[in-house]
């Protein structure tokens, strides 16, 4: 058995540990790992006070009663807790409401006790907000733990907490999972709804969920976070638990969708996973990457631009002034300038690309049950790696004076090196299909993880978990050693 959130819940249920003791243990763990720079806010006393104010008989029957739970700085608000979005505009900001995600977390018995770091407005696959500095990977403190749920990944991979709130708008759960040896599920669009402030987060591309170390915790989180009577702009997919009683057919591809090189280790990770599945009696077949990755990523950047322009328009109204380059990081400023140049028709057309990709993937899943690829092309980047260049940064400083075509190429160029590391994850966000990163491989030289990604058709989230269970049961998941089995 794994020392996961369910394990802690059982200790509390059996009175072998109290919720207060669980919080105090999290604090000790956090104090020992302060150098990771994983928390925006850590307030155990506030969590203790809230817990003492709750009537025990109302909460002790809940599935995760008393288990401490860190929230992410983006998309998971709790009234009175920090909510900075990694931005100096909100550095001292406290959330003025508790959103549906956090409400459901608390209704499951979890005790929010802190807020984890994210890059500014969750735009990057590394976590390095200028107001906080880089968040380090506990497996190699010279490297990033990923992004945008980098703080959450560092908290879980270090052993501070076996589960943490995370969100995924282009891979922000799966990328950190790959870099730190965790399980990272991005649920189907409509499976998790977060309001009342952001029902259509990135037009359905982004979803709140969690990073974890066990399949059973991941499975329970799907049940915990399922929509109740809250408003949703999306239909909730049918999520009946599949029972695999026939051979599955799995499509396999390790070619990068944007044409850049893929490390030998990432290819080996996929091939080992494919062989494992094949030995269980299932059929594996190599395919070409099914969609035009370059076209799709450009449509993704247009969505980012349009959403960012709308976000800052709202901020200008709230702050009663224009936003300037001094209000934000340079990457955010560039995306903002690009978004301001886009017309409504151009923004609208991006979703046709998403729909066409969705149709392509639906057809693929008429032939195959699963699509297997790397999660990332390589291990986590180093803190010292320059993911842009001086030339690109100089252009970003002049973004306000560039035309739309120039800005489109600049946005592509400023993300290019980052995209080369993680080109596989965005597809599931844009098509709305579920995808999971599983920690099945560790490199021989560095001893660092590279995850493999499995995608399924929309609504087949539980099929991904069932397959993940095969890996877990046969000890093929290489979670951080601090959570060793006993």
mmCIF file with all atom_site columns, N, CA and C in Angstrom, residues 27 45 51 90 105 114 117 129 151 157 167 174 204 216 219 252 270 305 311 326 361 368 386 451-452 485:
data_model
loop_
_atom_site.group_PDB
_atom_site.id
_atom_site.type_symbol
_atom_site.label_atom_id
_atom_site.label_alt_id
_atom_site.label_comp_id
_atom_site.label_asym_id
_atom_site.label_entity_id
_atom_site.label_seq_id
_atom_site.pdbx_PDB_ins_code
_atom_site.Cartn_x
_atom_site.Cartn_y
_atom_site.Cartn_z
_atom_site.occupancy
_atom_site.B_iso_or_equiv
_atom_site.pdbx_formal_charge
_atom_site.auth_seq_id
_atom_site.auth_comp_id
_atom_site.auth_asym_id
_atom_site.auth_atom_id
_atom_site.pdbx_PDB_model_num
ATOM 1  N N  . UNK A 1 27  ? 3.478   20.702 8.273   1.00 0.00 ? 27  UNK A N  1
ATOM 2  C CA . UNK A 1 27  ? 4.300   21.873 8.578   1.00 0.00 ? 27  UNK A CA 1
ATOM 3  C C  . UNK A 1 27  ? 5.765   21.482 8.754   1.00 0.00 ? 27  UNK A C  1
ATOM 4  N N  . UNK A 1 45  ? -1.685  27.564 11.192  1.00 0.00 ? 45  UNK A N  1
ATOM 5  C CA . UNK A 1 45  ? -2.531  28.024 12.302  1.00 0.00 ? 45  UNK A CA 1
ATOM 6  C C  . UNK A 1 45  ? -3.923  28.403 11.809  1.00 0.00 ? 45  UNK A C  1
ATOM 7  N N  . UNK A 1 51  ? -10.446 24.294 11.276  1.00 0.00 ? 51  UNK A N  1
ATOM 8  C CA . UNK A 1 51  ? -10.809 22.923 11.626  1.00 0.00 ? 51  UNK A CA 1
ATOM 9  C C  . UNK A 1 51  ? -11.512 22.871 12.983  1.00 0.00 ? 51  UNK A C  1
ATOM 10 N N  . UNK A 1 90  ? -0.975  41.570 -8.027  1.00 0.00 ? 90  UNK A N  1
ATOM 11 C CA . UNK A 1 90  ? -1.809  40.939 -6.994  1.00 0.00 ? 90  UNK A CA 1
ATOM 12 C C  . UNK A 1 90  ? -0.961  40.358 -5.855  1.00 0.00 ? 90  UNK A C  1
ATOM 13 N N  . UNK A 1 105 ? -13.493 20.439 -2.501  1.00 0.00 ? 105 UNK A N  1
ATOM 14 C CA . UNK A 1 105 ? -12.360 19.879 -1.757  1.00 0.00 ? 105 UNK A CA 1
ATOM 15 C C  . UNK A 1 105 ? -12.696 19.821 -0.263  1.00 0.00 ? 105 UNK A C  1
ATOM 16 N N  . UNK A 1 114 ? -2.514  25.833 2.605   1.00 0.00 ? 114 UNK A N  1
ATOM 17 C CA . UNK A 1 114 ? -1.523  26.687 1.960   1.00 0.00 ? 114 UNK A CA 1
ATOM 18 C C  . UNK A 1 114 ? -1.838  26.873 0.496   1.00 0.00 ? 114 UNK A C  1
ATOM 19 N N  . UNK A 1 117 ? 2.967   27.742 -5.571  1.00 0.00 ? 117 UNK A N  1
ATOM 20 C CA . UNK A 1 117 ? 3.437   28.678 -6.588  1.00 0.00 ? 117 UNK A CA 1
ATOM 21 C C  . UNK A 1 117 ? 3.037   28.274 -8.005  1.00 0.00 ? 117 UNK A C  1
ATOM 22 N N  . UNK A 1 129 ? 7.861   32.644 -11.359 1.00 0.00 ? 129 UNK A N  1
ATOM 23 C CA . UNK A 1 129 ? 7.292   33.989 -11.225 1.00 0.00 ? 129 UNK A CA 1
ATOM 24 C C  . UNK A 1 129 ? 8.321   34.937 -10.628 1.00 0.00 ? 129 UNK A C  1
ATOM 25 N N  . UNK A 1 151 ? 4.621   24.475 -8.116  1.00 0.00 ? 151 UNK A N  1
ATOM 26 C CA . UNK A 1 151 ? 4.623   24.434 -6.661  1.00 0.00 ? 151 UNK A CA 1
ATOM 27 C C  . UNK A 1 151 ? 3.943   23.189 -6.141  1.00 0.00 ? 151 UNK A C  1
ATOM 28 N N  . UNK A 1 157 ? 6.168   15.833 -4.657  1.00 0.00 ? 157 UNK A N  1
ATOM 29 C CA . UNK A 1 157 ? 7.366   15.027 -4.916  1.00 0.00 ? 157 UNK A CA 1
ATOM 30 C C  . UNK A 1 157 ? 8.355   15.052 -3.757  1.00 0.00 ? 157 UNK A C  1
ATOM 31 N N  . UNK A 1 167 ? -3.858  22.477 -11.846 1.00 0.00 ? 167 UNK A N  1
ATOM 32 C CA . UNK A 1 167 ? -4.737  22.739 -12.984 1.00 0.00 ? 167 UNK A CA 1
ATOM 33 C C  . UNK A 1 167 ? -3.961  22.578 -14.270 1.00 0.00 ? 167 UNK A C  1
ATOM 34 N N  . UNK A 1 174 ? 0.180   17.525 -16.274 1.00 0.00 ? 174 UNK A N  1
ATOM 35 C CA . UNK A 1 174 ? 0.949   16.394 -16.810 1.00 0.00 ? 174 UNK A CA 1
ATOM 36 C C  . UNK A 1 174 ? 2.445   16.710 -16.935 1.00 0.00 ? 174 UNK A C  1
ATOM 37 N N  . UNK A 1 204 ? -12.561 26.365 -22.131 1.00 0.00 ? 204 UNK A N  1
ATOM 38 C CA . UNK A 1 204 ? -12.691 24.927 -21.922 1.00 0.00 ? 204 UNK A CA 1
ATOM 39 C C  . UNK A 1 204 ? -11.385 24.172 -22.012 1.00 0.00 ? 204 UNK A C  1
ATOM 40 N N  . UNK A 1 216 ? -5.673  5.204  -6.732  1.00 0.00 ? 216 UNK A N  1
ATOM 41 C CA . UNK A 1 216 ? -6.912  5.262  -5.942  1.00 0.00 ? 216 UNK A CA 1
ATOM 42 C C  . UNK A 1 216 ? -7.235  6.684  -5.520  1.00 0.00 ? 216 UNK A C  1
ATOM 43 N N  . UNK A 1 219 ? -8.628  8.388  -8.612  1.00 0.00 ? 219 UNK A N  1
ATOM 44 C CA . UNK A 1 219 ? -10.000 7.931  -8.844  1.00 0.00 ? 219 UNK A CA 1
ATOM 45 C C  . UNK A 1 219 ? -10.987 8.610  -7.888  1.00 0.00 ? 219 UNK A C  1
ATOM 46 N N  . UNK A 1 252 ? 0.438   4.177  -30.883 1.00 0.00 ? 252 UNK A N  1
ATOM 47 C CA . UNK A 1 252 ? 1.678   4.647  -30.258 1.00 0.00 ? 252 UNK A CA 1
ATOM 48 C C  . UNK A 1 252 ? 2.394   5.591  -31.213 1.00 0.00 ? 252 UNK A C  1
ATOM 49 N N  . UNK A 1 270 ? 8.402   5.284  -23.832 1.00 0.00 ? 270 UNK A N  1
ATOM 50 C CA . UNK A 1 270 ? 7.178   4.901  -24.542 1.00 0.00 ? 270 UNK A CA 1
ATOM 51 C C  . UNK A 1 270 ? 7.235   3.439  -24.979 1.00 0.00 ? 270 UNK A C  1
ATOM 52 N N  . UNK A 1 305 ? -3.824  34.736 -26.460 1.00 0.00 ? 305 UNK A N  1
ATOM 53 C CA . UNK A 1 305 ? -3.777  36.171 -26.703 1.00 0.00 ? 305 UNK A CA 1
ATOM 54 C C  . UNK A 1 305 ? -5.112  36.838 -26.462 1.00 0.00 ? 305 UNK A C  1
ATOM 55 N N  . UNK A 1 311 ? -8.683  39.688 -20.182 1.00 0.00 ? 311 UNK A N  1
ATOM 56 C CA . UNK A 1 311 ? -8.346  39.733 -18.755 1.00 0.00 ? 311 UNK A CA 1
ATOM 57 C C  . UNK A 1 311 ? -7.819  41.110 -18.364 1.00 0.00 ? 311 UNK A C  1
ATOM 58 N N  . UNK A 1 326 ? 5.373   47.764 -17.246 1.00 0.00 ? 326 UNK A N  1
ATOM 59 C CA . UNK A 1 326 ? 5.913   47.655 -15.890 1.00 0.00 ? 326 UNK A CA 1
ATOM 60 C C  . UNK A 1 326 ? 4.997   46.889 -14.944 1.00 0.00 ? 326 UNK A C  1
ATOM 61 N N  . UNK A 1 361 ? -9.484  13.177 -33.715 1.00 0.00 ? 361 UNK A N  1
ATOM 62 C CA . UNK A 1 361 ? -9.222  12.285 -32.585 1.00 0.00 ? 361 UNK A CA 1
ATOM 63 C C  . UNK A 1 361 ? -10.403 11.365 -32.307 1.00 0.00 ? 361 UNK A C  1
ATOM 64 N N  . UNK A 1 368 ? -8.853  2.906  -32.252 1.00 0.00 ? 368 UNK A N  1
ATOM 65 C CA . UNK A 1 368 ? -7.997  2.611  -31.115 1.00 0.00 ? 368 UNK A CA 1
ATOM 66 C C  . UNK A 1 368 ? -8.688  2.996  -29.807 1.00 0.00 ? 368 UNK A C  1
ATOM 67 N N  . UNK A 1 386 ? 18.384  28.781 -20.649 1.00 0.00 ? 386 UNK A N  1
ATOM 68 C CA . UNK A 1 386 ? 17.737  29.950 -21.243 1.00 0.00 ? 386 UNK A CA 1
ATOM 69 C C  . UNK A 1 386 ? 16.736  29.454 -22.281 1.00 0.00 ? 386 UNK A C  1
ATOM 70 N N  . UNK A 1 451 ? 7.672   11.052 -17.983 1.00 0.00 ? 451 UNK A N  1
ATOM 71 C CA . UNK A 1 451 ? 6.381   10.383 -17.973 1.00 0.00 ? 451 UNK A CA 1
ATOM 72 C C  . UNK A 1 451 ? 5.965   9.917  -19.355 1.00 0.00 ? 451 UNK A C  1
ATOM 73 N N  . UNK A 1 452 ? 5.056   8.949  -19.380 1.00 0.00 ? 452 UNK A N  1
ATOM 74 C CA . UNK A 1 452 ? 4.371   8.591  -20.621 1.00 0.00 ? 452 UNK A CA 1
ATOM 75 C C  . UNK A 1 452 ? 2.934   9.069  -20.519 1.00 0.00 ? 452 UNK A C  1
ATOM 76 N N  . UNK A 1 485 ? 6.488   1.870  -0.493  1.00 0.00 ? 485 UNK A N  1
ATOM 77 C CA . UNK A 1 485 ? 5.456   0.941  -0.005  1.00 0.00 ? 485 UNK A CA 1
ATOM 78 C C  . UNK A 1 485 ? 5.927   0.315  1.313   1.00 0.00 ? 485 UNK A C  1
#
